[in-house]
PDB file of N, CA and C in Angstrom:
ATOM      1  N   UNK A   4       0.847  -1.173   0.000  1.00 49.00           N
ATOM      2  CA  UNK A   4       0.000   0.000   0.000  1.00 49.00           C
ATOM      3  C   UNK A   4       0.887   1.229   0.000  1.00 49.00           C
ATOM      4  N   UNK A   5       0.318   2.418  -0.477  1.00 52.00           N
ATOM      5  CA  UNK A   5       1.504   3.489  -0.955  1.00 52.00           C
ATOM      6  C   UNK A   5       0.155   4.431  -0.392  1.00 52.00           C
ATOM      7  N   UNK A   6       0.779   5.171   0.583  1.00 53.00           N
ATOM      8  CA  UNK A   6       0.432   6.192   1.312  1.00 53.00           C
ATOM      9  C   UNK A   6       0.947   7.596   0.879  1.00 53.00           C
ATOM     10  N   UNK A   7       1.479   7.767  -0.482  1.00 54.00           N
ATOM     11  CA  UNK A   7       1.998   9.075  -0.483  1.00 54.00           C
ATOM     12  C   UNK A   7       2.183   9.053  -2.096  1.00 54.00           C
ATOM     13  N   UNK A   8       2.147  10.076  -3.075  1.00 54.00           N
ATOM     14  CA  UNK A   8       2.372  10.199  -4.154  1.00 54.00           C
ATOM     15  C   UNK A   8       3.645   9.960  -4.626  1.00 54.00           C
ATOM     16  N   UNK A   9       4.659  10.013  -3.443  1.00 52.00           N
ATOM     17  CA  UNK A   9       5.456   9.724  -3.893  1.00 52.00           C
ATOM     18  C   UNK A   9       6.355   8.130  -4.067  1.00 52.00           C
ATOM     19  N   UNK A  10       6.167   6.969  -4.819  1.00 53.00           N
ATOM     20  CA  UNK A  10       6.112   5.858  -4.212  1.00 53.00           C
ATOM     21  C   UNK A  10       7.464   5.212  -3.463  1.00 53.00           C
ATOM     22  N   UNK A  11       8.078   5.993  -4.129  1.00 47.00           N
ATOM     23  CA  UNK A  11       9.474   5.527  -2.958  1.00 47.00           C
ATOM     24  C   UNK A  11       9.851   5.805  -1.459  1.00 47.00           C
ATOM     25  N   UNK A  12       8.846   7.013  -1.380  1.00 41.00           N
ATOM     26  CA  UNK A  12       8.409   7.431   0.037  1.00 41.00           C
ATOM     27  C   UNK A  12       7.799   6.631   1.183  1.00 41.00           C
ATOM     28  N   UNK A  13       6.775   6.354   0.526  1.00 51.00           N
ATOM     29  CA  UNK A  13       5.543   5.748   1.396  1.00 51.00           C
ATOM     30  C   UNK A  13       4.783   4.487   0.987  1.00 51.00           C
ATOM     31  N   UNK A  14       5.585   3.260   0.788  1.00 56.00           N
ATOM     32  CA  UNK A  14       4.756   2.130   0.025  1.00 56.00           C
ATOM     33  C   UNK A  14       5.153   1.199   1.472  1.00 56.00           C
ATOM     34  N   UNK A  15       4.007   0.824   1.658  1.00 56.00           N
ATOM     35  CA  UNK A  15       3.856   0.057   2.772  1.00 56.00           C
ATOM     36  C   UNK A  15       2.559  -1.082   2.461  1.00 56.00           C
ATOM     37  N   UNK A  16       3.017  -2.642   3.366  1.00 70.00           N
ATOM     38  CA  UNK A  16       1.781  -3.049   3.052  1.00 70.00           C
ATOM     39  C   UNK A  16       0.672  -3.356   4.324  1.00 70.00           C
ATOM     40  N   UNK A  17      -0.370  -3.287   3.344  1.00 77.00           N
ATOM     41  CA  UNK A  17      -1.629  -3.287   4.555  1.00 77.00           C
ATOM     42  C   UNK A  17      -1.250  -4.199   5.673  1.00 77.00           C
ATOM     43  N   UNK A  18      -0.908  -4.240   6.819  1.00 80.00           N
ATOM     44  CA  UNK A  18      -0.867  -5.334   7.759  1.00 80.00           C
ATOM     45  C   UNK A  18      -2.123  -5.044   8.506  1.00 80.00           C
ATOM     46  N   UNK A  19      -2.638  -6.409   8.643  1.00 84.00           N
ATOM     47  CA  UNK A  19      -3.813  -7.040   8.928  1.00 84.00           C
ATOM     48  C   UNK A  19      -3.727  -6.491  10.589  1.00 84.00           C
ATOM     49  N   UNK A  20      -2.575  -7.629  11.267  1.00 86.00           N
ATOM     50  CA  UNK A  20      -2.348  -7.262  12.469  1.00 86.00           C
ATOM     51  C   UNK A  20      -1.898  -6.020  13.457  1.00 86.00           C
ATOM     52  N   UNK A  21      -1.233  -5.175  12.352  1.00 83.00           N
ATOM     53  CA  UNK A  21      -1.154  -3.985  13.128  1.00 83.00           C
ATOM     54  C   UNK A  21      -2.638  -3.390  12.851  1.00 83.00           C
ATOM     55  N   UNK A  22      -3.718  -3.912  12.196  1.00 84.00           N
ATOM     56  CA  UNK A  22      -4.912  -3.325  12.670  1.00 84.00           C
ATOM     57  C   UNK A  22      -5.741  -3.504  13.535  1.00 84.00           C
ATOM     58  N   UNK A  23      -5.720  -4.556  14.070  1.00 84.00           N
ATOM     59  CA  UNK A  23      -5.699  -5.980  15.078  1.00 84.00           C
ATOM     60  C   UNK A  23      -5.544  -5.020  15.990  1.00 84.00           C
ATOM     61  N   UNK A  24      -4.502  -4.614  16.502  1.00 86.00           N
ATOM     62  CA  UNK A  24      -3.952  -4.111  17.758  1.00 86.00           C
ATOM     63  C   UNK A  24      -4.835  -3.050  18.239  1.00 86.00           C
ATOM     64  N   UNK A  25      -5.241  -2.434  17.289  1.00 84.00           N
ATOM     65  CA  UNK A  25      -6.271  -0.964  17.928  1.00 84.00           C
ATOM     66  C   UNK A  25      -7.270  -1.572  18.751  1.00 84.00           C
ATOM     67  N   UNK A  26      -8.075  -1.056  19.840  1.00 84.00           N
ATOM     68  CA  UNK A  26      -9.114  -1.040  20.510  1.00 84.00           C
ATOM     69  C   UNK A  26     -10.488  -0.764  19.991  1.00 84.00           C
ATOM     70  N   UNK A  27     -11.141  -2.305  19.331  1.00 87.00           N
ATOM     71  CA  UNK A  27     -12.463  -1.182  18.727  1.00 87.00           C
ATOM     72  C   UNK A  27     -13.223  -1.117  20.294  1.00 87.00           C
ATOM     73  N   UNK A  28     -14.455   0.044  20.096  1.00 88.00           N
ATOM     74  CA  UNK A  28     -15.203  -0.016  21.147  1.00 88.00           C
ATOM     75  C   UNK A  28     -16.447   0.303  19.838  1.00 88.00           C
ATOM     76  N   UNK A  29     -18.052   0.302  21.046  1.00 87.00           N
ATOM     77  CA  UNK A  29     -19.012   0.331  20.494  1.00 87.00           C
ATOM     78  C   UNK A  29     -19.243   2.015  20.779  1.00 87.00           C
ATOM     79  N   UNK A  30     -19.482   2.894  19.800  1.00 87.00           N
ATOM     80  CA  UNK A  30     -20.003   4.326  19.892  1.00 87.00           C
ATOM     81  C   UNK A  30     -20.829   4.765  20.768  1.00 87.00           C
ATOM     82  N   UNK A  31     -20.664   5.503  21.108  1.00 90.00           N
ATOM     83  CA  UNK A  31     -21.914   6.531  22.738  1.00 90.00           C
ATOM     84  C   UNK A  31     -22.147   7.475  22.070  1.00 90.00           C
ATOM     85  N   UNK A  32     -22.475   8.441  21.764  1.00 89.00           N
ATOM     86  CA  UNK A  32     -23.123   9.768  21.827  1.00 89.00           C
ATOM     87  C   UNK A  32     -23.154  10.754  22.777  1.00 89.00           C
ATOM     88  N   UNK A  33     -22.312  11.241  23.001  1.00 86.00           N
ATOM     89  CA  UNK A  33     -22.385  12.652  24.119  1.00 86.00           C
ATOM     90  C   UNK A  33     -22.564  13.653  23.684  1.00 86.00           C
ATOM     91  N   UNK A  34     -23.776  13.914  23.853  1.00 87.00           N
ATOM     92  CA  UNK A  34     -23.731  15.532  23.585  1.00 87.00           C
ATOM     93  C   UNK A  34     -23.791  15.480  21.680  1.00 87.00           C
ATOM     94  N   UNK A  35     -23.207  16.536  21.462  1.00 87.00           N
ATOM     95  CA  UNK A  35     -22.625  15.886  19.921  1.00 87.00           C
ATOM     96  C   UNK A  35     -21.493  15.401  18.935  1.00 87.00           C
ATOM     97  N   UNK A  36     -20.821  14.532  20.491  1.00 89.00           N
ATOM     98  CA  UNK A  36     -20.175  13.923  19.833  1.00 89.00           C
ATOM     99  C   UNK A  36     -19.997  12.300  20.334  1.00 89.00           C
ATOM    100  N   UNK A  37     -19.275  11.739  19.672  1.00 88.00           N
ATOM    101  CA  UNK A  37     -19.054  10.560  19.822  1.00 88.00           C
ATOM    102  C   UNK A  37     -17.620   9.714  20.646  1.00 88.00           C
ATOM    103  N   UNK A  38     -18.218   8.766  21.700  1.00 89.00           N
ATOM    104  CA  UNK A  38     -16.944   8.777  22.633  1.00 89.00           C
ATOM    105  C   UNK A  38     -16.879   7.114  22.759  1.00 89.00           C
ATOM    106  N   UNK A  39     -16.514   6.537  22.584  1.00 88.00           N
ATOM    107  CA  UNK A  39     -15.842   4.937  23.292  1.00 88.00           C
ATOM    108  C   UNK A  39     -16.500   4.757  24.276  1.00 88.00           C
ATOM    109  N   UNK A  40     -17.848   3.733  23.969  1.00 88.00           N
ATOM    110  CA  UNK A  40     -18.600   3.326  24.943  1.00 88.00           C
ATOM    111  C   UNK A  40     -18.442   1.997  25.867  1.00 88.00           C
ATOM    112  N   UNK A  41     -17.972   0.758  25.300  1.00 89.00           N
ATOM    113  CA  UNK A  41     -17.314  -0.180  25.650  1.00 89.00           C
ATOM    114  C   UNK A  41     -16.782  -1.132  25.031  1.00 89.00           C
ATOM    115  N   UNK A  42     -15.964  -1.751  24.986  1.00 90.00           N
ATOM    116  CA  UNK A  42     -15.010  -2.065  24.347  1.00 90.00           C
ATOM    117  C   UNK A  42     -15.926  -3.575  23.285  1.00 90.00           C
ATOM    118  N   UNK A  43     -15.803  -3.775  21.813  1.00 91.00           N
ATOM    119  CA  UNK A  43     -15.878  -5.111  21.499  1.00 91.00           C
ATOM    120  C   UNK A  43     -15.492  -6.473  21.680  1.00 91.00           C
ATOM    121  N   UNK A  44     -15.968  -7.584  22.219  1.00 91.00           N
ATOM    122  CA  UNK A  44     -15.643  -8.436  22.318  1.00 91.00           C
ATOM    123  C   UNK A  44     -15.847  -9.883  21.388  1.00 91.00           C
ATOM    124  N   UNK A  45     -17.244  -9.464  20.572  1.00 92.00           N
ATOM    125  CA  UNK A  45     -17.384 -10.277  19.725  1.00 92.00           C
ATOM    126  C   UNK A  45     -16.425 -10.371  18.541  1.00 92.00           C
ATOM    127  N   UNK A  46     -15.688 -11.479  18.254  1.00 92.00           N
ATOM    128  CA  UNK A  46     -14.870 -11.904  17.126  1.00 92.00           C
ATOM    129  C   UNK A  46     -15.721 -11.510  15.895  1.00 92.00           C
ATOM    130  N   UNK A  47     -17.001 -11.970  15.840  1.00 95.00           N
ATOM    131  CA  UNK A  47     -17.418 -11.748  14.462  1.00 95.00           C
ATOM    132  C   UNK A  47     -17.366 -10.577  13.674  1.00 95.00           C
ATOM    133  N   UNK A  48     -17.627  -9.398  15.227  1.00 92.00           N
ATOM    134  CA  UNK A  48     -17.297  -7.939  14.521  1.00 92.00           C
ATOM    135  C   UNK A  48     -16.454  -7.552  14.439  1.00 92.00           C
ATOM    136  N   UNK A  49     -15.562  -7.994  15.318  1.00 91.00           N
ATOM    137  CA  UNK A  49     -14.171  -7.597  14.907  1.00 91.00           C
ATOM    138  C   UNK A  49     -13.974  -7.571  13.714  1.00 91.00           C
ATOM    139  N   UNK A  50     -13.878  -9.009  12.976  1.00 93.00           N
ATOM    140  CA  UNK A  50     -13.090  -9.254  12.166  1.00 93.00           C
ATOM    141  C   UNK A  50     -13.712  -8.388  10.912  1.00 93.00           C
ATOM    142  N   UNK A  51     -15.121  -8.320  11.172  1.00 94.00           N
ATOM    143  CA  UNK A  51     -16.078  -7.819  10.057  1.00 94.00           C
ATOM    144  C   UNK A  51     -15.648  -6.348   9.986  1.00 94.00           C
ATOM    145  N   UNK A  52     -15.555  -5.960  10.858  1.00 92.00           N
ATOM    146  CA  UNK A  52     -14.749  -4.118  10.918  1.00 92.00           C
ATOM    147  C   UNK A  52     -13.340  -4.068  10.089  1.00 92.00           C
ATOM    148  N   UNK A  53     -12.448  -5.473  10.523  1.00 91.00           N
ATOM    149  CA  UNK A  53     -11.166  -4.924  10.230  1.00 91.00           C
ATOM    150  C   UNK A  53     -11.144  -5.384   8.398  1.00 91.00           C
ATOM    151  N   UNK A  54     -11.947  -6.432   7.716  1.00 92.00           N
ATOM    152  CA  UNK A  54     -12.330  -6.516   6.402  1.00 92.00           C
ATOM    153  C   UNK A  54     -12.754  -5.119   5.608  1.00 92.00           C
ATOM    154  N   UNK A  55     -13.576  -4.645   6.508  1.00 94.00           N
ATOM    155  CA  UNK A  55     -14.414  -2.968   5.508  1.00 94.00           C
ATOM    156  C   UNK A  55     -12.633  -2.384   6.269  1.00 94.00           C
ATOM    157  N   UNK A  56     -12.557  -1.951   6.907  1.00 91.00           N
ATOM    158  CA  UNK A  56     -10.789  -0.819   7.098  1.00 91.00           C
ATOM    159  C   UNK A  56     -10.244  -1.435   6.040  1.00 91.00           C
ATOM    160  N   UNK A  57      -9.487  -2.188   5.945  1.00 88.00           N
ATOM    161  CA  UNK A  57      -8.810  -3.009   4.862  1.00 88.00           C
ATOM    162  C   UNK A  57      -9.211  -2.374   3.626  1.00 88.00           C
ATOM    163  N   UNK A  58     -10.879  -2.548   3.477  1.00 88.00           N
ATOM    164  CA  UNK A  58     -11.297  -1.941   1.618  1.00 88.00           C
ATOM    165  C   UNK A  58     -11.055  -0.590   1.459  1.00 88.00           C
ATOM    166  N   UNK A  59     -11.760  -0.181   2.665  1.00 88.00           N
ATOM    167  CA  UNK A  59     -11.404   1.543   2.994  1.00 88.00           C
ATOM    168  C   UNK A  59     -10.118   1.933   2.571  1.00 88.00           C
ATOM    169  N   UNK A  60      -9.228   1.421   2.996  1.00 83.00           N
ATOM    170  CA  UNK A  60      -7.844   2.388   2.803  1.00 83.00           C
ATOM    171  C   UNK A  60      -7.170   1.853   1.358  1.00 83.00           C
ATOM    172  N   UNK A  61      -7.591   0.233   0.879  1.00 80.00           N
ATOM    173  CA  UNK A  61      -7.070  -0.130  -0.995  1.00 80.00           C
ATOM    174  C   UNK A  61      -8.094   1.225  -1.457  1.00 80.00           C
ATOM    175  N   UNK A  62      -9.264   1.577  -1.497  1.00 81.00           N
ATOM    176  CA  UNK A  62      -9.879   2.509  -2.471  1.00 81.00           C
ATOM    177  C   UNK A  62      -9.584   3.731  -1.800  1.00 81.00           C
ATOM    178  N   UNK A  63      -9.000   4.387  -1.168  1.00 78.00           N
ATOM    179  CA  UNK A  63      -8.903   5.634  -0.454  1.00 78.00           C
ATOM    180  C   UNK A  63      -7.339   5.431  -1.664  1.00 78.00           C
ATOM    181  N   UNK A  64      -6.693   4.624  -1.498  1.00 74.00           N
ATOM    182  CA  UNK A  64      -5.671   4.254  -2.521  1.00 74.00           C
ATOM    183  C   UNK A  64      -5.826   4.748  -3.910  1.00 74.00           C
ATOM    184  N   UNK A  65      -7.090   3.720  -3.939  1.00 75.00           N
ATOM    185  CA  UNK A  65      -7.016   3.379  -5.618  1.00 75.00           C
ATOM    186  C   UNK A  65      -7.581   4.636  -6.302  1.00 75.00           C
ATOM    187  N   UNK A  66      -8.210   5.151  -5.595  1.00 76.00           N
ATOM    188  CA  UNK A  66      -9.009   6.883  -5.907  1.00 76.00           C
ATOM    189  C   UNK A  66      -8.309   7.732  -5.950  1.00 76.00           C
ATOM    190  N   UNK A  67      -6.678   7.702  -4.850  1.00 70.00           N
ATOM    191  CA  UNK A  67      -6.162   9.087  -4.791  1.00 70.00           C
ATOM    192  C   UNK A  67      -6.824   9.998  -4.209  1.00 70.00           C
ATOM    193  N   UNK A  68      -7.380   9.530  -3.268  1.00 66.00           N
ATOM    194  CA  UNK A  68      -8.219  11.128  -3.011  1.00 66.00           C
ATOM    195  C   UNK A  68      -7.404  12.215  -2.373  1.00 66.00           C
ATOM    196  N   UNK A  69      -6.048  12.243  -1.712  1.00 65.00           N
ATOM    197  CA  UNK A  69      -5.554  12.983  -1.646  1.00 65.00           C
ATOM    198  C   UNK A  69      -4.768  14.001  -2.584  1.00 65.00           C
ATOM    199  N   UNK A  70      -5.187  13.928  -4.148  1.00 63.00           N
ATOM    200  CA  UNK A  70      -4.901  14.782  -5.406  1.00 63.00           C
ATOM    201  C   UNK A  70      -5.653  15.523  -5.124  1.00 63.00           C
ATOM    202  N   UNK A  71      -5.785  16.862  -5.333  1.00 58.00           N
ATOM    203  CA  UNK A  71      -6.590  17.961  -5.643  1.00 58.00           C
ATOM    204  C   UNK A  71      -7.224  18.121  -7.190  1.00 58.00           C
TER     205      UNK A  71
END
């Protein structure tokens, strides 16, 4: 994965497990905003969260959306 226009800069690949490591939690609502309500424990969502991140950042890729 290449994080930067420039590809000798920033080509890195997606690791699964360093996404693994983050803390998901389930969303609260305060006020108007949103805060870490308690932490996930179900595997199924886990894994189902870290599949959509994964697509998220190949097409955040494949789009370039950081070109103007």
């Amino acid at each position: 994965m290449c994080i930067a226009q420039d590809l000798k800069i920033a080509c890195v690949k997606i690791d699964e497990d360093l996404i693994r490591k983050n803390r998901l939690c389930w969303g609260e609502r305060d006020n108007s905003k949103y805060k870490c309500g308690g932490e996930i424990n179900d595997l199924k969502t886990i894994n189902e969260v870290i599949i959509i991140l994964i697509e998220v950042l190949y097409r955040l890729l494949r789009w370039r959306v950081w070109i103007p």
